[in-house]
mmCIF file of C-alpha atoms and ligand atoms in Angstrom:
data_model
loop_
_atom_site.group_PDB
_atom_site.id
_atom_site.type_symbol
_atom_site.label_atom_id
_atom_site.label_comp_id
_atom_site.label_asym_id
_atom_site.label_seq_id
_atom_site.Cartn_x
_atom_site.Cartn_y
_atom_site.Cartn_z
ATOM 1 C CA MET A 219 -12.613 -4.203 -25.450
ATOM 2 C CA LEU A 220 -13.157 -4.951 -21.791
ATOM 3 C CA TYR A 221 -10.678 -6.898 -19.664
ATOM 4 C CA LEU A 222 -11.039 -7.607 -15.960
ATOM 5 C CA PRO A 223 -9.310 -10.715 -14.594
ATOM 6 C CA THR A 224 -10.430 -10.154 -10.991
ATOM 7 C CA ARG A 225 -13.042 -12.442 -9.434
ATOM 8 C CA ILE A 226 -15.375 -10.114 -7.533
ATOM 9 C CA PHE A 227 -17.405 -11.036 -4.449
ATOM 10 C CA MET A 228 -19.897 -8.535 -3.052
ATOM 11 C CA GLY A 229 -22.066 -8.365 0.019
ATOM 12 C CA SER A 230 -22.033 -9.633 3.558
ATOM 13 C CA SER A 231 -21.086 -13.198 2.609
ATOM 14 C CA ALA A 232 -18.343 -12.123 0.196
ATOM 15 C CA LEU A 233 -15.496 -13.462 2.325
ATOM 16 C CA SER A 234 -17.084 -16.866 2.868
ATOM 17 C CA GLN A 235 -17.897 -17.146 -0.835
ATOM 18 C CA ALA A 236 -14.283 -16.354 -1.680
ATOM 19 C CA ARG A 237 -12.956 -18.992 0.714
ATOM 20 C CA GLN A 238 -12.666 -21.790 -1.866
ATOM 21 C CA TYR A 239 -10.534 -19.507 -4.066
ATOM 22 C CA ILE A 240 -8.357 -18.195 -1.235
ATOM 23 C CA ARG A 241 -7.590 -21.815 -0.377
ATOM 24 C CA ASN A 242 -5.900 -22.308 -3.756
ATOM 25 C CA LEU A 243 -3.683 -19.237 -3.649
ATOM 26 C CA GLY A 244 -0.997 -20.441 -1.264
ATOM 27 C CA LYS A 245 0.079 -21.667 2.153
ATOM 28 C CA LYS A 246 1.206 -18.427 3.801
ATOM 29 C CA ALA A 247 -0.285 -14.969 3.316
ATOM 30 C CA LEU A 248 1.419 -11.626 3.804
ATOM 31 C CA ILE A 249 -1.361 -9.411 5.185
ATOM 32 C CA VAL A 250 -0.624 -5.873 3.994
ATOM 33 C CA THR A 251 -2.532 -3.172 5.819
ATOM 34 C CA GLY A 252 -2.422 0.227 7.502
ATOM 35 C CA LYS A 253 -2.227 1.310 11.134
ATOM 36 C CA SER A 254 -5.638 0.152 12.227
ATOM 37 C CA SER A 255 -8.087 -0.224 9.347
ATOM 38 C CA ALA A 256 -7.862 -4.038 9.288
ATOM 39 C CA LEU A 257 -8.938 -4.138 12.931
ATOM 40 C CA LYS A 258 -11.429 -1.259 13.012
ATOM 41 C CA SER A 259 -13.207 -2.499 9.892
ATOM 42 C CA GLY A 260 -13.753 -5.939 11.421
ATOM 43 C CA VAL A 261 -11.941 -7.730 8.572
ATOM 44 C CA MET A 262 -9.294 -9.353 10.790
ATOM 45 C CA ALA A 263 -11.902 -10.799 13.144
ATOM 46 C CA GLU A 264 -13.449 -12.682 10.224
ATOM 47 C CA LEU A 265 -10.336 -13.398 8.156
ATOM 48 C CA LEU A 266 -7.989 -14.880 10.769
ATOM 49 C CA PRO A 267 -10.306 -17.760 11.810
ATOM 50 C CA LEU A 268 -10.911 -18.539 8.125
ATOM 51 C CA LEU A 269 -7.173 -18.694 7.406
ATOM 52 C CA SER A 270 -6.528 -20.873 10.391
ATOM 53 C CA GLU A 271 -9.355 -23.284 9.470
ATOM 54 C CA GLU A 272 -7.877 -23.534 5.983
ATOM 55 C CA GLY A 273 -4.384 -24.203 7.364
ATOM 56 C CA ILE A 274 -3.033 -20.988 5.849
ATOM 57 C CA ALA A 275 -0.328 -19.283 7.926
ATOM 58 C CA HIS A 276 0.155 -15.527 7.828
ATOM 59 C CA SER A 277 2.520 -12.668 8.584
ATOM 60 C CA VAL A 278 1.176 -9.141 9.156
ATOM 61 C CA PHE A 279 2.795 -6.097 7.551
ATOM 62 C CA ALA A 280 0.884 -3.156 9.051
ATOM 63 C CA GLN A 281 3.263 -0.385 8.054
ATOM 64 C CA VAL A 282 1.459 1.198 5.120
ATOM 65 C CA ARG A 283 0.624 4.864 5.698
ATOM 66 C CA GLU A 284 -1.645 7.122 3.665
ATOM 67 C CA ASN A 285 -0.207 7.820 0.209
ATOM 68 C CA PRO A 286 2.285 4.937 0.436
ATOM 69 C CA ASP A 287 5.902 5.607 -0.363
ATOM 70 C CA LEU A 288 8.570 3.528 -2.053
ATOM 71 C CA GLY A 289 10.306 2.840 1.284
ATOM 72 C CA SER A 290 7.277 1.038 2.716
ATOM 73 C CA VAL A 291 7.056 -1.050 -0.447
ATOM 74 C CA MET A 292 10.665 -2.152 0.024
ATOM 75 C CA ALA A 293 10.019 -2.992 3.689
ATOM 76 C CA GLY A 294 6.988 -5.065 2.674
ATOM 77 C CA LYS A 295 8.987 -6.843 -0.015
ATOM 78 C CA ASP A 296 11.682 -7.770 2.550
ATOM 79 C CA GLN A 297 9.076 -9.073 4.985
ATOM 80 C CA LEU A 298 7.397 -11.194 2.300
ATOM 81 C CA LEU A 299 10.711 -12.745 1.279
ATOM 82 C CA CYS A 300 11.995 -13.250 4.857
ATOM 83 C CA THR A 301 8.810 -14.874 6.086
ATOM 84 C CA GLY A 302 8.331 -17.157 3.081
ATOM 85 C CA CYS A 303 4.847 -15.890 2.189
ATOM 86 C CA ASP A 304 3.497 -17.072 -1.131
ATOM 87 C CA PHE A 305 0.549 -14.710 -1.657
ATOM 88 C CA ILE A 306 -0.755 -11.374 -0.387
ATOM 89 C CA ILE A 307 -3.974 -10.284 1.289
ATOM 90 C CA ALA A 308 -4.367 -6.497 1.201
ATOM 91 C CA ILE A 309 -6.794 -4.910 3.652
ATOM 92 C CA GLY A 310 -7.661 -1.218 3.832
ATOM 93 C CA GLY A 311 -8.168 1.773 1.624
ATOM 94 C CA GLY A 312 -6.319 2.457 -1.594
ATOM 95 C CA SER A 313 -3.060 3.000 0.277
ATOM 96 C CA PRO A 314 -2.572 -0.582 1.535
ATOM 97 C CA LEU A 315 -4.065 -2.020 -1.658
ATOM 98 C CA ASP A 316 -1.670 -0.055 -3.856
ATOM 99 C CA ALA A 317 1.315 -0.834 -1.618
ATOM 100 C CA ALA A 318 0.430 -4.543 -1.773
ATOM 101 C CA LYS A 319 0.462 -4.461 -5.571
ATOM 102 C CA ALA A 320 3.920 -2.874 -5.633
ATOM 103 C CA ILE A 321 5.188 -5.302 -2.966
ATOM 104 C CA SER A 322 3.945 -8.177 -5.116
ATOM 105 C CA LEU A 323 5.943 -6.998 -8.131
ATOM 106 C CA ALA A 324 9.011 -5.943 -6.161
ATOM 107 C CA ALA A 325 9.266 -9.286 -4.359
ATOM 108 C CA ALA A 326 8.498 -11.503 -7.349
ATOM 109 C CA ASN A 327 11.037 -9.742 -9.594
ATOM 110 C CA MET A 328 13.551 -8.658 -6.937
ATOM 111 C CA LEU A 329 13.110 -5.010 -7.845
ATOM 112 C CA SER A 330 14.733 -2.092 -6.069
ATOM 113 C CA GLU A 331 12.981 1.258 -5.499
ATOM 114 C CA ASP A 332 14.488 2.626 -8.690
ATOM 115 C CA GLN A 333 13.376 -0.343 -10.776
ATOM 116 C CA LEU A 334 9.699 -0.377 -9.775
ATOM 117 C CA TYR A 335 8.567 1.867 -12.610
ATOM 118 C CA ASP A 336 10.513 -0.043 -15.281
ATOM 119 C CA GLU A 337 7.916 -2.184 -17.008
ATOM 120 C CA THR A 338 10.510 -4.298 -18.827
ATOM 121 C CA LEU A 339 11.584 -5.776 -15.472
ATOM 122 C CA ARG A 340 8.110 -6.981 -14.477
ATOM 123 C CA LYS A 341 7.855 -10.657 -15.366
ATOM 124 C CA LYS A 342 5.744 -12.165 -12.585
ATOM 125 C CA SER A 343 3.855 -11.331 -9.417
ATOM 126 C CA TYR A 344 2.446 -12.828 -6.234
ATOM 127 C CA SER A 345 -1.341 -13.317 -6.216
ATOM 128 C CA ILE A 346 -3.279 -10.618 -4.393
ATOM 129 C CA VAL A 347 -6.579 -10.774 -2.530
ATOM 130 C CA ALA A 348 -7.940 -7.226 -2.088
ATOM 131 C CA ILE A 349 -10.357 -6.383 0.711
ATOM 132 C CA PRO A 350 -11.260 -2.673 0.501
ATOM 133 C CA THR A 351 -12.370 -0.888 3.665
ATOM 134 C CA THR A 352 -13.029 2.486 2.001
ATOM 135 C CA HIS A 353 -15.454 3.217 -0.847
ATOM 136 C CA GLY A 354 -13.276 5.348 -3.088
ATOM 137 C CA THR A 355 -10.363 4.034 -5.039
ATOM 138 C CA GLY A 356 -11.732 0.894 -6.663
ATOM 139 C CA SER A 357 -8.132 -0.341 -6.399
ATOM 140 C CA GLU A 358 -9.523 -3.830 -5.742
ATOM 141 C CA VAL A 359 -10.298 -4.078 -9.472
ATOM 142 C CA THR A 360 -7.548 -2.013 -11.064
ATOM 143 C CA GLN A 361 -4.062 -2.750 -12.371
ATOM 144 C CA TYR A 362 -2.697 0.482 -10.898
ATOM 145 C CA SER A 363 -0.473 1.268 -7.964
ATOM 146 C CA VAL A 364 0.032 4.914 -6.991
ATOM 147 C CA LEU A 365 3.152 5.613 -4.940
ATOM 148 C CA THR A 366 4.951 8.647 -3.590
ATOM 149 C CA ASN A 367 8.660 9.154 -4.038
ATOM 150 C CA THR A 368 9.576 10.989 -0.857
ATOM 151 C CA LYS A 369 12.892 12.196 -2.313
ATOM 152 C CA THR A 370 11.388 13.891 -5.388
ATOM 153 C CA LYS A 371 8.017 14.573 -3.681
ATOM 154 C CA ILE A 372 6.338 13.190 -6.792
ATOM 155 C CA LYS A 373 3.265 10.993 -6.552
ATOM 156 C CA ALA A 374 2.878 8.835 -9.628
ATOM 157 C CA GLY A 375 1.119 5.668 -10.612
ATOM 158 C CA PHE A 376 1.981 2.768 -12.856
ATOM 159 C CA GLY A 377 -0.140 0.036 -14.329
ATOM 160 C CA SER A 378 0.553 -3.624 -14.967
ATOM 161 C CA ASP A 379 -1.859 -6.445 -15.737
ATOM 162 C CA LEU A 380 0.244 -8.586 -13.383
ATOM 163 C CA ILE A 381 -1.140 -6.724 -10.370
ATOM 164 C CA PHE A 382 -4.845 -6.973 -10.979
ATOM 165 C CA PRO A 383 -6.009 -8.581 -7.724
ATOM 166 C CA ARG A 384 -7.031 -12.213 -8.225
ATOM 167 C CA LEU A 385 -9.936 -11.782 -5.796
ATOM 168 C CA ALA A 386 -11.812 -8.648 -4.679
ATOM 169 C CA ILE A 387 -13.889 -9.030 -1.535
ATOM 170 C CA VAL A 388 -16.208 -6.047 -1.267
ATOM 171 C CA ASP A 389 -18.294 -6.043 1.886
ATOM 172 C CA ALA A 390 -19.765 -2.700 2.958
ATOM 173 C CA ARG A 391 -19.976 -3.866 6.589
ATOM 174 C CA TYR A 392 -16.198 -3.277 6.662
ATOM 175 C CA MET A 393 -16.769 0.378 5.767
ATOM 176 C CA ARG A 394 -19.143 1.370 8.551
ATOM 177 C CA SER A 395 -16.272 2.396 10.829
ATOM 178 C CA LEU A 396 -15.113 5.101 8.402
ATOM 179 C CA SER A 397 -15.158 8.651 9.719
ATOM 180 C CA SER A 398 -17.486 11.034 7.914
ATOM 181 C CA THR A 399 -14.477 12.887 6.477
ATOM 182 C CA VAL A 400 -12.977 9.737 4.935
ATOM 183 C CA SER A 401 -16.461 8.644 3.801
ATOM 184 C CA LEU A 402 -16.927 11.933 1.976
ATOM 185 C CA ASN A 403 -13.432 12.145 0.504
ATOM 186 C CA THR A 404 -13.357 8.577 -0.751
ATOM 187 C CA SER A 405 -16.834 8.897 -2.297
ATOM 188 C CA MET A 406 -15.598 11.978 -4.150
ATOM 189 C CA ASP A 407 -12.678 9.885 -5.436
ATOM 190 C CA ALA A 408 -15.129 7.273 -6.731
ATOM 191 C CA LEU A 409 -17.174 10.041 -8.342
ATOM 192 C CA SER A 410 -14.035 11.365 -10.062
ATOM 193 C CA HIS A 411 -13.216 7.899 -11.434
ATOM 194 C CA LEU A 412 -16.731 7.459 -12.771
ATOM 195 C CA LEU A 413 -16.680 10.852 -14.460
ATOM 196 C CA GLU A 414 -13.229 10.168 -15.862
ATOM 197 C CA GLY A 415 -14.594 6.984 -17.421
ATOM 198 C CA ILE A 416 -16.613 9.380 -19.577
ATOM 199 C CA TYR A 417 -14.051 12.167 -19.886
ATOM 200 C CA SER A 418 -11.164 9.949 -21.031
ATOM 201 C CA THR A 419 -10.500 9.701 -24.758
ATOM 202 C CA ASN A 420 -10.245 5.953 -24.055
ATOM 203 C CA ARG A 421 -13.938 5.986 -23.072
ATOM 204 C CA GLN A 422 -15.844 2.773 -23.765
ATOM 205 C CA PRO A 423 -19.579 3.055 -24.484
ATOM 206 C CA LEU A 424 -19.976 -0.455 -23.026
ATOM 207 C CA LEU A 425 -19.149 1.015 -19.627
ATOM 208 C CA PHE A 426 -21.576 3.946 -19.782
ATOM 209 C CA PRO A 427 -24.500 2.134 -18.058
ATOM 210 C CA LEU A 428 -22.208 1.107 -15.200
ATOM 211 C CA ILE A 429 -20.842 4.641 -14.897
ATOM 212 C CA ALA A 430 -24.272 6.283 -14.901
ATOM 213 C CA ARG A 431 -25.492 3.790 -12.305
ATOM 214 C CA GLY A 432 -22.442 4.466 -10.117
ATOM 215 C CA ILE A 433 -22.894 8.232 -10.227
ATOM 216 C CA GLY A 434 -26.614 7.847 -9.542
ATOM 217 C CA LEU A 435 -25.853 5.685 -6.492
ATOM 218 C CA ILE A 436 -23.497 8.327 -5.092
ATOM 219 C CA VAL A 437 -25.970 11.159 -5.712
ATOM 220 C CA GLN A 438 -28.750 9.214 -3.989
ATOM 221 C CA ASN A 439 -26.769 7.849 -1.042
ATOM 222 C CA LEU A 440 -23.855 10.063 -0.062
ATOM 223 C CA ALA A 441 -25.718 12.594 2.097
ATOM 224 C CA LEU A 442 -27.685 9.788 3.740
ATOM 225 C CA CYS A 443 -24.535 7.829 4.523
ATOM 226 C CA LEU A 444 -22.859 10.870 6.069
ATOM 227 C CA LYS A 445 -25.918 11.395 8.261
ATOM 228 C CA GLU A 446 -26.309 7.717 9.152
ATOM 229 C CA PRO A 447 -22.843 6.074 9.065
ATOM 230 C CA ASP A 448 -24.326 2.708 10.055
ATOM 231 C CA ASN A 449 -26.843 2.679 7.224
ATOM 232 C CA LEU A 450 -25.755 -0.525 5.464
ATOM 233 C CA PRO A 451 -27.790 -0.159 2.241
ATOM 234 C CA ALA A 452 -26.316 3.340 1.785
ATOM 235 C CA ARG A 453 -22.787 2.018 2.383
ATOM 236 C CA GLU A 454 -23.464 -0.852 -0.019
ATOM 237 C CA ALA A 455 -24.533 1.617 -2.691
ATOM 238 C CA LEU A 456 -21.322 3.626 -2.210
ATOM 239 C CA ALA A 457 -19.173 0.477 -2.231
ATOM 240 C CA GLN A 458 -20.815 -0.562 -5.494
ATOM 241 C CA ALA A 459 -20.248 2.890 -6.991
ATOM 242 C CA SER A 460 -16.592 2.724 -5.979
ATOM 243 C CA LEU A 461 -16.236 -0.701 -7.582
ATOM 244 C CA PHE A 462 -17.826 0.614 -10.791
ATOM 245 C CA GLY A 463 -15.427 3.566 -10.705
ATOM 246 C CA GLY A 464 -12.497 1.153 -10.446
ATOM 247 C CA ILE A 465 -13.817 -0.907 -13.363
ATOM 248 C CA ALA A 466 -14.166 2.295 -15.376
ATOM 249 C CA ILE A 467 -10.626 3.592 -14.840
ATOM 250 C CA ALA A 468 -9.112 0.127 -15.274
ATOM 251 C CA HIS A 469 -10.195 0.604 -18.901
ATOM 252 C CA THR A 470 -9.896 4.343 -19.434
ATOM 253 C CA SER A 471 -7.265 5.470 -16.927
ATOM 254 C CA THR A 472 -7.583 8.839 -15.185
ATOM 255 C CA THR A 473 -7.183 12.322 -16.673
ATOM 256 C CA LEU A 474 -6.118 15.827 -15.705
ATOM 257 C CA GLN A 475 -8.776 15.557 -12.969
ATOM 258 C CA HIS A 476 -6.381 13.270 -11.066
ATOM 259 C CA ALA A 477 -3.067 14.725 -12.243
ATOM 260 C CA ILE A 478 -3.961 18.152 -10.886
ATOM 261 C CA GLY A 479 -4.620 16.835 -7.379
ATOM 262 C CA TYR A 480 -1.373 14.899 -6.837
ATOM 263 C CA PRO A 481 0.875 17.897 -5.989
ATOM 264 C CA PHE A 482 -1.742 19.120 -3.492
ATOM 265 C CA THR A 483 -1.438 15.781 -1.732
ATOM 266 C CA THR A 484 2.348 15.692 -1.685
ATOM 267 C CA GLU A 485 2.802 19.385 -0.802
ATOM 268 C CA PHE A 486 -0.125 20.038 1.544
ATOM 269 C CA GLY A 487 -1.209 16.536 2.590
ATOM 270 C CA VAL A 488 -4.654 17.022 1.049
ATOM 271 C CA PRO A 489 -6.345 13.576 1.108
ATOM 272 C CA HIS A 490 -6.546 12.035 -2.355
ATOM 273 C CA GLY A 491 -10.342 12.168 -2.692
ATOM 274 C CA LEU A 492 -10.529 15.782 -1.544
ATOM 275 C CA ALA A 493 -7.700 16.742 -3.922
ATOM 276 C CA ASN A 494 -9.966 15.513 -6.727
ATOM 277 C CA ALA A 495 -13.125 16.990 -5.255
ATOM 278 C CA MET A 496 -11.784 20.525 -4.975
ATOM 279 C CA PHE A 497 -11.354 20.600 -8.761
ATOM 280 C CA LEU A 498 -14.413 18.612 -9.867
ATOM 281 C CA LYS A 499 -16.424 21.602 -11.025
ATOM 282 C CA GLN A 500 -13.525 23.405 -12.701
ATOM 283 C CA ILE A 501 -12.472 20.317 -14.670
ATOM 284 C CA MET A 502 -16.035 19.523 -15.735
ATOM 285 C CA LYS A 503 -16.372 23.098 -16.978
ATOM 286 C CA LEU A 504 -13.104 22.845 -18.927
ATOM 287 C CA TYR A 505 -14.069 19.542 -20.555
ATOM 288 C CA THR A 506 -17.750 20.242 -21.271
ATOM 289 C CA PRO A 507 -17.401 21.884 -24.720
ATOM 290 C CA ALA A 508 -15.455 18.842 -25.982
ATOM 291 C CA ILE A 509 -17.816 16.156 -24.646
ATOM 292 C CA LYS A 510 -21.292 17.716 -24.687
ATOM 293 C CA PRO A 511 -23.103 14.660 -26.158
ATOM 294 C CA GLU A 512 -21.545 12.257 -23.638
ATOM 295 C CA LEU A 513 -22.400 14.515 -20.698
ATOM 296 C CA SER A 514 -25.995 15.077 -21.875
ATOM 297 C CA LEU A 515 -26.457 11.324 -22.158
ATOM 298 C CA LEU A 516 -25.044 10.890 -18.660
ATOM 299 C CA PHE A 517 -27.201 13.529 -16.993
ATOM 300 C CA ASP A 518 -30.305 12.229 -18.840
ATOM 301 C CA LYS A 519 -29.626 8.783 -17.410
ATOM 302 C CA ILE A 520 -29.104 10.116 -13.878
ATOM 303 C CA GLY A 521 -32.249 12.226 -14.143
ATOM 304 C CA MET A 522 -30.695 15.570 -13.268
ATOM 305 C CA SER A 523 -29.278 18.464 -15.260
ATOM 306 C CA GLN A 524 -25.604 19.401 -15.201
ATOM 307 C CA ASP A 525 -26.520 22.558 -13.256
ATOM 308 C CA GLU A 526 -28.424 20.495 -10.683
ATOM 309 C CA PHE A 527 -25.396 18.212 -10.359
ATOM 310 C CA MET A 528 -23.141 21.218 -9.724
ATOM 311 C CA ALA A 529 -25.607 22.492 -7.110
ATOM 312 C CA TRP A 530 -25.662 19.043 -5.476
ATOM 313 C CA LEU A 531 -21.842 19.146 -5.241
ATOM 314 C CA ASP A 532 -22.092 22.533 -3.513
ATOM 315 C CA GLY A 533 -23.915 20.789 -0.668
ATOM 316 C CA PHE A 534 -20.673 19.136 0.514
ATOM 317 C CA PRO A 535 -17.655 20.725 2.231
ATOM 318 C CA ILE A 536 -15.197 20.170 -0.623
ATOM 319 C CA GLY A 537 -14.225 23.737 -1.446
ATOM 320 C CA LEU A 538 -10.819 23.578 0.233
ATOM 321 C CA LYS A 539 -8.600 26.643 -0.201
ATOM 322 C CA VAL A 540 -4.822 26.536 0.289
ATOM 323 C CA ASP A 541 -2.047 29.104 0.466
ATOM 324 C CA LEU A 542 -0.220 28.859 -2.840
ATOM 325 C CA ASN A 543 2.210 31.680 -2.057
ATOM 326 C CA GLY A 544 5.711 30.274 -2.146
ATOM 327 C CA ILE A 545 4.756 27.445 -4.494
ATOM 328 C CA ASP A 546 6.622 27.229 -7.785
ATOM 329 C CA LEU A 547 3.472 27.039 -9.881
ATOM 330 C CA GLU A 548 5.349 26.790 -13.167
ATOM 331 C CA ALA A 549 7.174 23.680 -11.917
ATOM 332 C CA TRP A 550 3.866 22.197 -10.749
ATOM 333 C CA MET A 551 2.305 22.900 -14.091
ATOM 334 C CA ALA A 552 5.209 21.295 -15.944
ATOM 335 C CA GLN A 553 4.810 18.211 -13.751
ATOM 336 C CA ILE A 554 1.049 18.066 -14.311
ATOM 337 C CA LEU A 555 1.290 18.638 -18.057
ATOM 338 C CA SER A 556 3.895 15.906 -18.444
ATOM 339 C CA SER A 557 1.911 13.279 -16.530
ATOM 340 C CA ARG A 558 0.621 10.297 -18.467
ATOM 341 C CA ASN A 559 -2.988 11.244 -17.635
ATOM 342 C CA ILE A 560 -2.868 14.381 -19.715
ATOM 343 C CA GLN A 561 -2.730 12.837 -23.170
ATOM 344 C CA ILE A 562 -6.084 11.120 -22.706
ATOM 345 C CA SER A 563 -7.861 14.205 -21.368
ATOM 346 C CA PRO A 564 -10.573 15.412 -23.767
ATOM 347 C CA VAL A 565 -9.107 18.909 -23.528
ATOM 348 C CA ILE A 566 -5.444 19.643 -22.887
ATOM 349 C CA PRO A 567 -5.485 22.978 -21.098
ATOM 350 C CA THR A 568 -3.272 25.842 -22.113
ATOM 351 C CA ALA A 569 -0.789 27.019 -19.486
ATOM 352 C CA ASP A 570 -3.083 29.985 -18.725
ATOM 353 C CA GLU A 571 -6.149 27.759 -18.319
ATOM 354 C CA LEU A 572 -4.278 25.394 -16.031
ATOM 355 C CA ARG A 573 -2.862 28.245 -13.954
ATOM 356 C CA ASP A 574 -6.367 29.706 -13.552
ATOM 357 C CA ILE A 575 -7.770 26.357 -12.420
ATOM 358 C CA ILE A 576 -4.995 25.924 -9.849
ATOM 359 C CA LYS A 577 -5.407 29.495 -8.634
ATOM 360 C CA SER A 578 -9.143 28.976 -8.168
ATOM 361 C CA VAL A 579 -8.277 27.255 -4.861
ATOM 362 C CA GLN A 580 -5.992 30.056 -3.620
ATOM 363 C CA LYS A 581 -6.762 31.084 -0.072
ATOM 364 C CA VAL A 582 -7.520 34.814 0.108
HETATM 365 P P1 NAP B 1187 -6.344 5.454 2.580
HETATM 366 O O1 NAP B 1187 -5.163 6.349 2.452
HETATM 367 O O2 NAP B 1187 -6.141 4.028 2.236
HETATM 368 O O3 NAP B 1187 -6.972 5.549 4.040
HETATM 369 C C1 NAP B 1187 -7.383 6.803 4.568
HETATM 370 C C2 NAP B 1187 -7.619 6.687 6.068
HETATM 371 O O4 NAP B 1187 -8.783 5.908 6.319
HETATM 372 C C3 NAP B 1187 -6.481 5.985 6.809
HETATM 373 O O5 NAP B 1187 -6.246 6.698 7.999
HETATM 374 C C4 NAP B 1187 -7.045 4.606 7.112
HETATM 375 O O6 NAP B 1187 -6.539 4.012 8.286
HETATM 376 C C5 NAP B 1187 -8.512 4.934 7.315
HETATM 377 N N1 NAP B 1187 -9.407 3.788 7.124
HETATM 378 C C6 NAP B 1187 -9.479 2.966 6.064
HETATM 379 N N2 NAP B 1187 -10.497 2.105 6.207
HETATM 380 C C7 NAP B 1187 -11.056 2.339 7.411
HETATM 381 C C8 NAP B 1187 -12.160 1.796 8.123
HETATM 382 N N3 NAP B 1187 -12.954 0.844 7.597
HETATM 383 N N4 NAP B 1187 -12.451 2.306 9.344
HETATM 384 C C9 NAP B 1187 -11.714 3.312 9.861
HETATM 385 N N5 NAP B 1187 -10.673 3.903 9.231
HETATM 386 C C10 NAP B 1187 -10.352 3.421 8.010
HETATM 387 O O7 NAP B 1187 -7.522 6.109 1.700
HETATM 388 P P2 NAP B 1187 -8.096 5.869 0.254
HETATM 389 O O8 NAP B 1187 -8.703 7.139 -0.133
HETATM 390 O O9 NAP B 1187 -8.920 4.641 0.186
HETATM 391 O O10 NAP B 1187 -6.806 5.609 -0.652
HETATM 392 C C11 NAP B 1187 -6.069 6.669 -1.181
HETATM 393 C C12 NAP B 1187 -4.875 6.144 -1.958
HETATM 394 O O11 NAP B 1187 -5.327 5.328 -3.065
HETATM 395 C C13 NAP B 1187 -4.067 7.277 -2.561
HETATM 396 O O12 NAP B 1187 -2.684 7.012 -2.453
HETATM 397 C C14 NAP B 1187 -4.496 7.268 -4.029
HETATM 398 O O13 NAP B 1187 -3.553 7.823 -4.890
HETATM 399 C C15 NAP B 1187 -4.723 5.787 -4.267
HETATM 400 N N6 NAP B 1187 -5.616 5.468 -5.405
HETATM 401 C C16 NAP B 1187 -5.381 4.323 -6.077
HETATM 402 C C17 NAP B 1187 -6.183 3.971 -7.154
HETATM 403 C C18 NAP B 1187 -5.912 2.706 -7.912
HETATM 404 O O14 NAP B 1187 -6.579 2.391 -8.886
HETATM 405 N N7 NAP B 1187 -4.935 1.940 -7.515
HETATM 406 C C19 NAP B 1187 -7.257 4.783 -7.537
HETATM 407 C C20 NAP B 1187 -7.468 5.944 -6.803
HETATM 408 C C21 NAP B 1187 -6.664 6.267 -5.728
HETATM 409 P P3 NAP B 1187 -5.168 3.122 8.309
HETATM 410 O O15 NAP B 1187 -4.055 4.102 8.392
HETATM 411 O O16 NAP B 1187 -5.325 2.290 9.499
HETATM 412 O O17 NAP B 1187 -5.124 2.328 7.026
HETATM 413 ZN ZN1 ZN B 1188 -8.517 8.404 -7.372
#
């Protein structure tokens, strides 16, 4: 079964095509964004005149930082309620998009920080327009919001059909201002999502063509895009791959591949995409015996062998090493093994296997 209630617009006229739908969403938009991505990407320069021509007022909440925390969600909720906004436009990478989804639920249901993860309290939401400015998370087409609890230092996601964006406006022109580091990391995130669409025990054969196409687009365009950041066709290919990755995980969810990276982000500040990338090879190796037919089909479709894919990965600076001395690895492992992503992994690692995978990134 496939379910995707988001209306998707792609390409350099995406925003103008979406205009007639934005018009119907409300009279005042809360624009949820980060420090500068809405400006640097060029989205604001195109969006603000459109809103004003449509008679839609707005209030800007530009306080979302990377790996958004519960506090910023509460601040966004207060601003939405105080300013009388009646829908949300989220602009940026996965961080502002995910924060916007949580703000929507928190404001519509008057939820406190502690109530956000309680699905029984989610009855309604404010409509969301998602305008991604990175090509990684696919959050513009998912029902997930991933937040960090700064008190417990735990990063965890939740899913609710109420927070699927109503509109996704995917225009790769907005991604040309990305640094090469963020371009690389976010593409690796998209690659992880696409692979997890195959890894997950919730895998859906209907999605396989989309997944193979997405991975092929990344393999063919990532190096080119890093060399030529202004290359629009290359950016478009990566934006499409990211969207396909989002569509994949909206149906399959993520696996150990994601769960293992979260503590590296909260403890060491490793960017989300890189936290996935540093374990891509190890996780593929762990899963391969359990999903050989699916992987052979995938690599046949992409036109490369699994070994060639691994060698292609080696061409990128993703082999980050960190100092794990002083980390309570057993506590990390307990956290990883209890995450909701684990049960749908094709292989649940033993404690020894998981410890070995984590230790493979130990700085020597
Ligand atoms: P991000 O944290 O949203 O942004 C990373 C950096 O890139 C920020 O400094 C941001 O600046 C900057 N940036 C964004 N767009 C830019 C542009 N066009 N030009 C210049 N700089 C730009 O990165 P992300 O990797 O897209 O999102 C990661 C988050 O998404 C993580 O919290 C992850 O867990 C979550 N995630 C969610 C899903 C989902 O389905 N919901 C899936 C995967 C990951 P600003 O500070 O100005 O914004
Ligand atoms: Zn991800």
